Short mmCIF file of C-alpha atoms and ligand atoms in Angstrom, two decimals:
data_model
loop_
_atom_site.label_atom_id
_atom_site.label_comp_id
_atom_site.label_asym_id
_atom_site.label_seq_id
_atom_site.Cartn_x
_atom_site.Cartn_y
_atom_site.Cartn_z
CA MET L 38 0.00 0.00 0.00
CA GLU L 39 1.38 3.36 -1.08
CA ILE L 40 2.20 5.99 1.51
CA SER L 41 2.62 8.71 -1.13
CA ALA L 42 0.36 11.70 -0.83
CA ARG L 43 -1.53 10.22 2.16
CA ARG L 44 -2.83 12.49 4.88
CA ILE L 45 -1.52 11.51 8.29
CA VAL L 46 -3.56 12.90 11.16
CA VAL L 47 -1.80 12.82 14.52
CA ILE L 48 -4.35 13.06 17.33
CA GLY L 49 -2.59 14.19 20.52
CA ALA L 50 0.71 16.00 20.00
CA GLY L 51 2.27 15.28 23.41
CA HIS L 52 5.59 13.45 23.86
CA MET L 53 4.80 10.56 21.55
CA GLY L 54 2.76 12.47 18.97
CA ARG L 55 5.50 15.11 18.72
CA ALA L 56 8.17 12.42 18.24
CA ILE L 57 6.16 10.89 15.35
CA ILE L 58 5.58 14.29 13.71
CA ALA L 59 9.33 15.08 14.05
CA GLY L 60 10.21 11.67 12.54
CA LEU L 61 7.82 12.12 9.60
CA ARG L 62 9.33 15.53 8.92
CA GLU L 63 12.93 14.31 9.30
CA LYS L 64 12.43 11.35 6.96
CA ALA L 65 10.66 13.71 4.53
CA LEU L 66 7.97 11.15 3.67
CA ASP L 67 5.67 12.28 0.88
CA VAL L 68 2.67 12.79 3.16
CA SER L 69 0.68 15.71 4.49
CA ILE L 70 0.49 16.04 8.25
CA ASP L 71 -2.50 17.29 10.21
CA ILE L 72 -2.56 17.57 13.97
CA VAL L 73 -5.47 17.49 16.40
CA GLU L 74 -4.60 18.76 19.86
CA LYS L 75 -6.55 20.31 22.71
CA SER L 76 -3.84 21.58 25.06
CA GLN L 77 -3.20 25.30 24.41
CA ASP L 78 0.44 24.97 25.51
CA ARG L 79 0.99 22.07 23.11
CA ILE L 80 -0.76 23.93 20.28
CA ARG L 81 1.68 26.83 20.72
CA LEU L 82 4.76 24.58 20.98
CA ILE L 83 3.81 22.49 17.93
CA GLY L 84 3.02 25.61 15.91
CA ASP L 85 6.44 27.08 16.78
CA GLU L 86 8.35 23.85 16.10
CA PHE L 87 6.66 22.56 12.95
CA GLY L 88 4.75 25.53 11.58
CA ILE L 89 1.55 23.44 11.62
CA GLU L 90 -1.61 24.87 13.16
CA PRO L 91 -3.27 22.04 15.13
CA ARG L 92 -7.05 21.67 14.80
CA PRO L 93 -9.26 21.25 17.88
CA THR L 94 -11.22 18.28 16.46
CA TYR L 95 -10.78 15.52 13.87
CA GLU L 96 -12.41 16.19 10.53
CA PRO L 97 -12.56 12.86 8.66
CA GLY L 98 -11.05 12.59 5.19
CA GLN L 99 -10.75 9.74 2.69
CA ASP L 100 -7.94 7.21 3.16
CA ASP L 101 -6.53 9.05 6.20
CA VAL L 102 -3.97 7.38 8.40
CA VAL L 103 -5.01 8.39 11.90
CA ILE L 104 -2.41 8.11 14.66
CA LEU L 105 -4.05 8.01 18.08
CA ALA L 106 -1.53 9.41 20.54
CA ILE L 107 -3.82 10.66 23.30
CA GLN L 108 -3.71 9.35 26.88
CA PRO L 109 -5.54 6.00 27.30
CA GLN L 110 -7.91 7.61 29.81
CA ALA L 111 -8.86 10.26 27.21
CA PHE L 112 -9.90 7.63 24.64
CA GLU L 113 -13.47 7.05 25.82
CA GLU L 114 -14.34 10.75 25.70
CA PHE L 115 -12.55 11.14 22.37
CA SER L 116 -14.33 8.22 20.69
CA ALA L 117 -17.74 9.25 22.06
CA ALA L 118 -17.31 12.69 20.48
CA GLN L 119 -16.65 11.38 16.92
CA PRO L 120 -19.44 11.40 14.33
CA SER L 121 -20.59 7.93 13.32
CA GLY L 122 -18.52 6.44 10.49
CA ALA L 123 -15.68 8.95 11.09
CA PHE L 124 -13.06 6.20 10.70
CA ALA L 125 -14.80 4.13 8.02
CA ARG L 126 -12.23 5.06 5.40
CA SER L 127 -9.13 5.41 7.60
CA LEU L 128 -6.39 3.22 8.92
CA VAL L 129 -6.09 3.80 12.68
CA ILE L 130 -2.69 3.34 14.32
CA SER L 131 -2.83 3.55 18.10
CA VAL L 132 0.14 4.11 20.40
CA MET L 133 -2.11 4.10 23.50
CA ALA L 134 -0.91 1.73 26.21
CA GLY L 135 -3.50 -0.73 27.49
CA VAL L 136 -6.32 -0.05 24.99
CA SER L 137 -7.08 -3.32 23.19
CA ILE L 138 -7.77 -3.73 19.49
CA ALA L 139 -11.31 -4.93 20.28
CA ALA L 140 -12.00 -1.85 22.44
CA MET L 141 -10.86 0.43 19.61
CA GLU L 142 -12.77 -1.52 16.94
CA ASN L 143 -15.97 -1.21 19.00
CA ALA L 144 -15.57 2.42 20.00
CA LEU L 145 -14.44 3.68 16.58
CA ASN L 146 -16.67 1.36 14.55
CA THR L 147 -13.88 0.18 12.26
CA VAL L 148 -11.85 -3.00 11.90
CA ARG L 149 -8.81 -1.27 10.39
CA VAL L 150 -6.87 -0.81 13.63
CA VAL L 151 -3.18 -1.40 14.32
CA ARG L 152 -2.19 -1.38 17.98
CA THR L 153 1.40 -0.39 18.73
CA ILE L 154 3.64 0.13 21.72
CA PRO L 155 6.55 2.53 21.17
CA ASN L 156 9.08 3.72 23.79
CA THR L 157 10.82 6.90 24.95
CA PRO L 158 13.96 6.67 22.73
CA SER L 159 11.48 7.45 19.92
CA GLU L 160 12.16 11.08 20.87
CA ILE L 161 15.61 10.72 19.27
CA SER L 162 14.54 8.33 16.46
CA GLN L 163 15.98 5.35 18.37
CA GLY L 164 12.63 3.93 19.41
CA MET L 165 11.52 0.31 19.43
CA THR L 166 7.90 -0.12 18.40
CA VAL L 167 6.02 -3.41 18.52
CA LEU L 168 2.95 -3.48 16.26
CA CYS L 169 -0.06 -5.80 16.25
CA PRO L 170 -2.58 -5.44 13.40
CA GLY L 171 -6.24 -6.29 13.94
CA LYS L 172 -7.50 -9.43 12.16
CA ALA L 173 -9.04 -7.53 9.23
CA VAL L 174 -5.99 -5.33 8.57
CA THR L 175 -4.37 -6.26 5.24
CA GLY L 176 -0.68 -6.96 4.66
CA GLY L 177 -0.42 -3.71 2.72
CA GLU L 178 -1.95 -1.71 5.59
CA THR L 179 0.39 -3.42 8.06
CA SER L 180 3.40 -2.45 5.90
CA LEU L 181 2.11 1.11 5.80
CA ALA L 182 1.90 1.17 9.63
CA GLU L 183 5.43 -0.30 9.87
CA GLN L 184 6.73 2.33 7.46
CA ILE L 185 5.17 5.12 9.51
CA MET L 186 6.35 3.83 12.90
CA SER L 187 9.87 3.25 11.54
CA VAL L 188 10.30 7.04 11.33
CA ILE L 189 10.92 6.90 15.10
CA GLY L 190 13.16 3.80 15.16
CA ARG L 191 12.91 0.04 14.59
CA THR L 192 9.74 -2.07 14.42
CA VAL L 193 8.68 -5.64 15.17
CA THR L 194 5.23 -6.92 14.13
CA VAL L 195 3.35 -9.65 16.00
CA ARG L 196 -0.04 -11.25 15.28
CA ASN L 197 -0.74 -12.34 18.86
CA GLU L 198 -2.05 -9.32 20.78
CA ALA L 199 -1.16 -10.91 24.14
CA LEU L 200 2.51 -10.24 23.30
CA ILE L 201 1.84 -6.50 23.50
CA ASP L 202 1.89 -6.80 27.32
CA ASP L 203 5.32 -8.44 27.19
CA ALA L 204 6.50 -5.80 24.70
CA THR L 205 5.21 -3.15 27.10
CA ALA L 206 7.49 -4.61 29.78
CA LEU L 207 10.57 -5.16 27.62
CA CYS L 208 10.43 -2.25 25.20
CA GLY L 209 8.19 0.28 26.98
CA GLY L 210 9.75 -0.29 30.40
CA GLY L 211 13.16 -1.34 29.02
CA PRO L 212 14.66 2.17 28.94
CA ALA L 213 13.86 2.51 32.68
CA PHE L 214 15.35 -0.91 33.50
CA VAL L 215 18.52 -0.19 31.52
CA ALA L 216 18.71 3.32 33.02
CA TYR L 217 18.49 1.71 36.48
CA ILE L 218 21.56 -0.40 35.67
CA ALA L 219 23.24 2.67 34.14
CA GLY L 220 22.67 4.47 37.45
CA ALA L 221 24.70 1.80 39.25
CA PHE L 222 27.54 2.14 36.70
CA ILE L 223 27.56 5.93 37.12
CA ASP L 224 27.55 5.67 40.95
CA PHE L 225 30.45 3.23 40.79
CA ALA L 226 32.48 5.52 38.47
CA MET L 227 31.84 8.62 40.60
CA LYS L 228 32.77 6.84 43.82
CA ALA L 229 35.98 5.75 42.10
CA GLY L 230 36.83 9.42 41.37
CA PHE L 231 35.58 10.16 37.83
CA ASP L 232 33.66 13.41 37.47
CA PRO L 233 29.92 13.21 36.62
CA ASP L 234 30.39 13.99 32.91
CA GLN L 235 33.08 11.34 32.55
CA ALA L 236 30.94 8.81 34.44
CA ARG L 237 27.92 9.51 32.18
CA LEU L 238 29.98 9.36 28.99
CA MET L 239 31.71 6.11 29.93
CA THR L 240 28.43 4.47 30.91
CA ALA L 241 26.50 5.67 27.84
CA GLN L 242 29.27 4.59 25.47
CA VAL L 243 29.52 1.14 27.10
CA LEU L 244 25.73 0.67 26.70
CA ARG L 245 25.72 1.94 23.11
CA GLY L 246 28.82 -0.04 22.09
CA THR L 247 27.54 -3.24 23.70
CA ALA L 248 24.14 -2.91 22.00
CA ASP L 249 25.73 -2.27 18.58
CA LEU L 250 28.23 -5.12 19.02
CA MET L 251 25.49 -7.56 20.03
CA TYR L 252 23.04 -6.67 17.27
CA GLY L 253 25.59 -5.76 14.59
CA THR L 254 27.64 -8.96 14.87
CA GLY L 255 24.77 -11.29 15.78
CA ARG L 256 26.72 -12.49 18.83
CA ASP L 257 24.61 -13.73 21.68
CA PRO L 258 25.00 -12.18 25.14
CA GLU L 259 26.59 -15.32 26.65
CA GLU L 260 29.26 -15.36 23.98
CA MET L 261 29.92 -11.66 24.60
CA CYS L 262 30.36 -12.37 28.34
CA ARG L 263 32.76 -15.24 27.60
CA GLN L 264 34.76 -13.00 25.26
CA VAL L 265 35.54 -10.56 28.10
CA MET L 266 35.80 -13.14 30.91
CA THR L 267 39.40 -14.31 30.86
CA PRO L 268 39.69 -17.19 33.37
CA GLY L 269 41.15 -15.80 36.58
CA GLY L 270 40.74 -12.25 35.24
CA THR L 271 38.80 -9.20 36.36
CA THR L 272 35.40 -9.49 34.62
CA GLU L 273 34.60 -12.97 35.88
CA GLN L 274 34.75 -11.63 39.42
CA GLY L 275 31.80 -9.37 38.62
CA ILE L 276 29.86 -11.94 36.56
CA PHE L 277 30.33 -14.66 39.22
CA HIS L 278 28.99 -12.26 41.86
CA TYR L 279 25.92 -11.41 39.73
CA ARG L 280 25.34 -15.07 38.83
CA ASP L 281 25.73 -16.33 42.42
CA ASN L 282 23.27 -13.70 43.63
CA GLY L 283 20.63 -14.43 40.97
CA LEU L 284 20.75 -11.13 39.10
CA HIS L 285 19.63 -12.77 35.83
CA ASP L 286 16.52 -14.24 37.47
CA LEU L 287 15.80 -10.96 39.28
CA LEU L 288 15.83 -9.09 35.97
CA VAL L 289 13.54 -11.67 34.32
CA GLU L 290 11.19 -11.54 37.32
CA GLY L 291 11.03 -7.72 37.10
CA LEU L 292 10.00 -8.02 33.44
CA ASN L 293 7.40 -10.69 34.32
CA ARG L 294 5.89 -8.47 37.01
CA SER L 295 5.80 -5.54 34.64
CA ALA L 296 4.07 -7.62 31.90
CA ASN L 297 1.56 -8.99 34.44
CA ARG L 298 0.72 -5.46 35.57
CA SER L 299 0.15 -4.50 31.94
CA ARG L 300 -2.29 -7.45 31.61
CA GLU L 301 -4.06 -6.37 34.83
CA LEU L 302 -4.41 -2.74 33.69
CA GLY L 303 -5.76 -3.97 30.33
CA ARG L 304 -8.46 -5.94 32.17
CA ILE L 305 -9.41 -2.90 34.30
CA GLY L 306 -9.71 -0.79 31.12
CA ARG L 307 -12.21 -3.21 29.50
N1 LIG Y 247 5.56 8.59 26.32
C1 LIG Y 247 5.92 7.32 26.10
O1 LIG Y 247 7.07 6.92 26.24
C2 LIG Y 247 4.91 6.31 25.62
C3 LIG Y 247 5.33 5.00 25.36
C4 LIG Y 247 4.39 4.09 24.88
C5 LIG Y 247 3.08 4.48 24.69
N2 LIG Y 247 2.71 5.74 25.00
C6 LIG Y 247 1.30 6.13 24.80
O2 LIG Y 247 1.26 7.27 23.97
C7 LIG Y 247 0.11 8.04 24.31
C8 LIG Y 247 0.54 9.48 24.49
O3 LIG Y 247 1.50 9.53 25.53
P1 LIG Y 247 2.31 10.87 25.77
O4 LIG Y 247 3.35 10.57 26.75
O5 LIG Y 247 2.67 11.47 24.45
O6 LIG Y 247 1.12 11.75 26.45
P2 LIG Y 247 1.02 13.32 26.59
O7 LIG Y 247 2.37 13.94 26.50
O8 LIG Y 247 0.14 13.60 27.75
O9 LIG Y 247 0.25 13.75 25.24
C9 LIG Y 247 -1.09 13.50 24.97
C10 LIG Y 247 -1.67 14.77 24.34
O10 LIG Y 247 -2.97 14.48 23.81
C11 LIG Y 247 -3.82 15.57 24.13
N3 LIG Y 247 -5.21 15.13 24.08
C12 LIG Y 247 -5.93 14.44 25.00
N4 LIG Y 247 -7.19 14.23 24.57
C13 LIG Y 247 -7.27 14.81 23.35
C14 LIG Y 247 -8.33 14.91 22.39
N5 LIG Y 247 -9.56 14.40 22.61
N6 LIG Y 247 -8.07 15.58 21.23
C15 LIG Y 247 -6.85 16.11 20.99
N7 LIG Y 247 -5.80 16.03 21.87
C16 LIG Y 247 -6.02 15.39 23.02
C17 LIG Y 247 -3.38 15.96 25.51
O11 LIG Y 247 -3.85 17.23 25.89
P3 LIG Y 247 -4.13 17.48 27.50
O12 LIG Y 247 -2.77 17.45 28.13
O13 LIG Y 247 -4.80 18.81 27.53
O14 LIG Y 247 -4.99 16.35 27.97
C18 LIG Y 247 -1.85 15.91 25.36
O15 LIG Y 247 -1.34 17.12 24.82
C19 LIG Y 247 -0.47 7.44 25.59
O16 LIG Y 247 -1.64 6.71 25.26
C20 LIG Y 247 0.60 6.50 26.09
O17 LIG Y 247 0.04 5.35 26.69
C21 LIG Y 247 3.58 6.68 25.45
#
């Protein structure tokens, strides 16, 4: 399905909506962008940054791609305010956490819904977005959604919606979990005597370099550990300590708890 000359309507130009608009502009896709926003502060900021005047309400067009980037708790009021059939000729891509495909299909009266979960590095085009198309969404429409979400980073598409809760834990929460580990690295470096800037740079570069080495070379994490762990050397002292104290299992359990909470919140929202 062609993206050329499509109208993309971003509804809600907060953190995530802004990141998508910035990505669409940066990648210079051949699309027109409309924005629907209700916060006066946001309207001013978006106008200054992108030179686009947001509209207060959605005015349906033909073959629109509508990106729903409002807060999940604002969805009910938003959908109730739309005229009937407003989304009949659109593809809806939602970034709202915890709002199921079925809930959107019912409230918006359309079956062309793609549910996605992006994350905060989207702000710098390094996002990770997991997409799940509704059953009636075609392959072409799914590719279109992937193309749009790839303006803020990488994408993975799944057909089983239950995986969105696990993606919420790993990809949505992942930046916080990794930042938590980064905090320990920075504390260690500062206690050792590095200044804060040096500690931040060293930690960030280790994270970035490790991620690029792992994904770029296809090496698995165990192999990467073995590569640095000379027997009797320095690194194995740290790895042995983490292994003996169950750090791996603790990290997996944190992700499990996070995914379970996502499932719970999804049930409350139904
Ligand atoms: N930020 C993330 O890292 C992240 C990650 C994954 C998923 N998400 C999802 O992305 C969505 C947006 O998150 P965010 O962090 O970008 O939120 P946000 O910064 O609060 O932005 C949402 C914007 O939508 C506006 N809005 C609310 N109802 C509206 C309506 N009916 N019409 C037009 N605009 C409306 C809000 O205005 P008011 O402030 O006046 O209400 C606000 O400016 C959420 O559903 C969240 O679950 C976010």
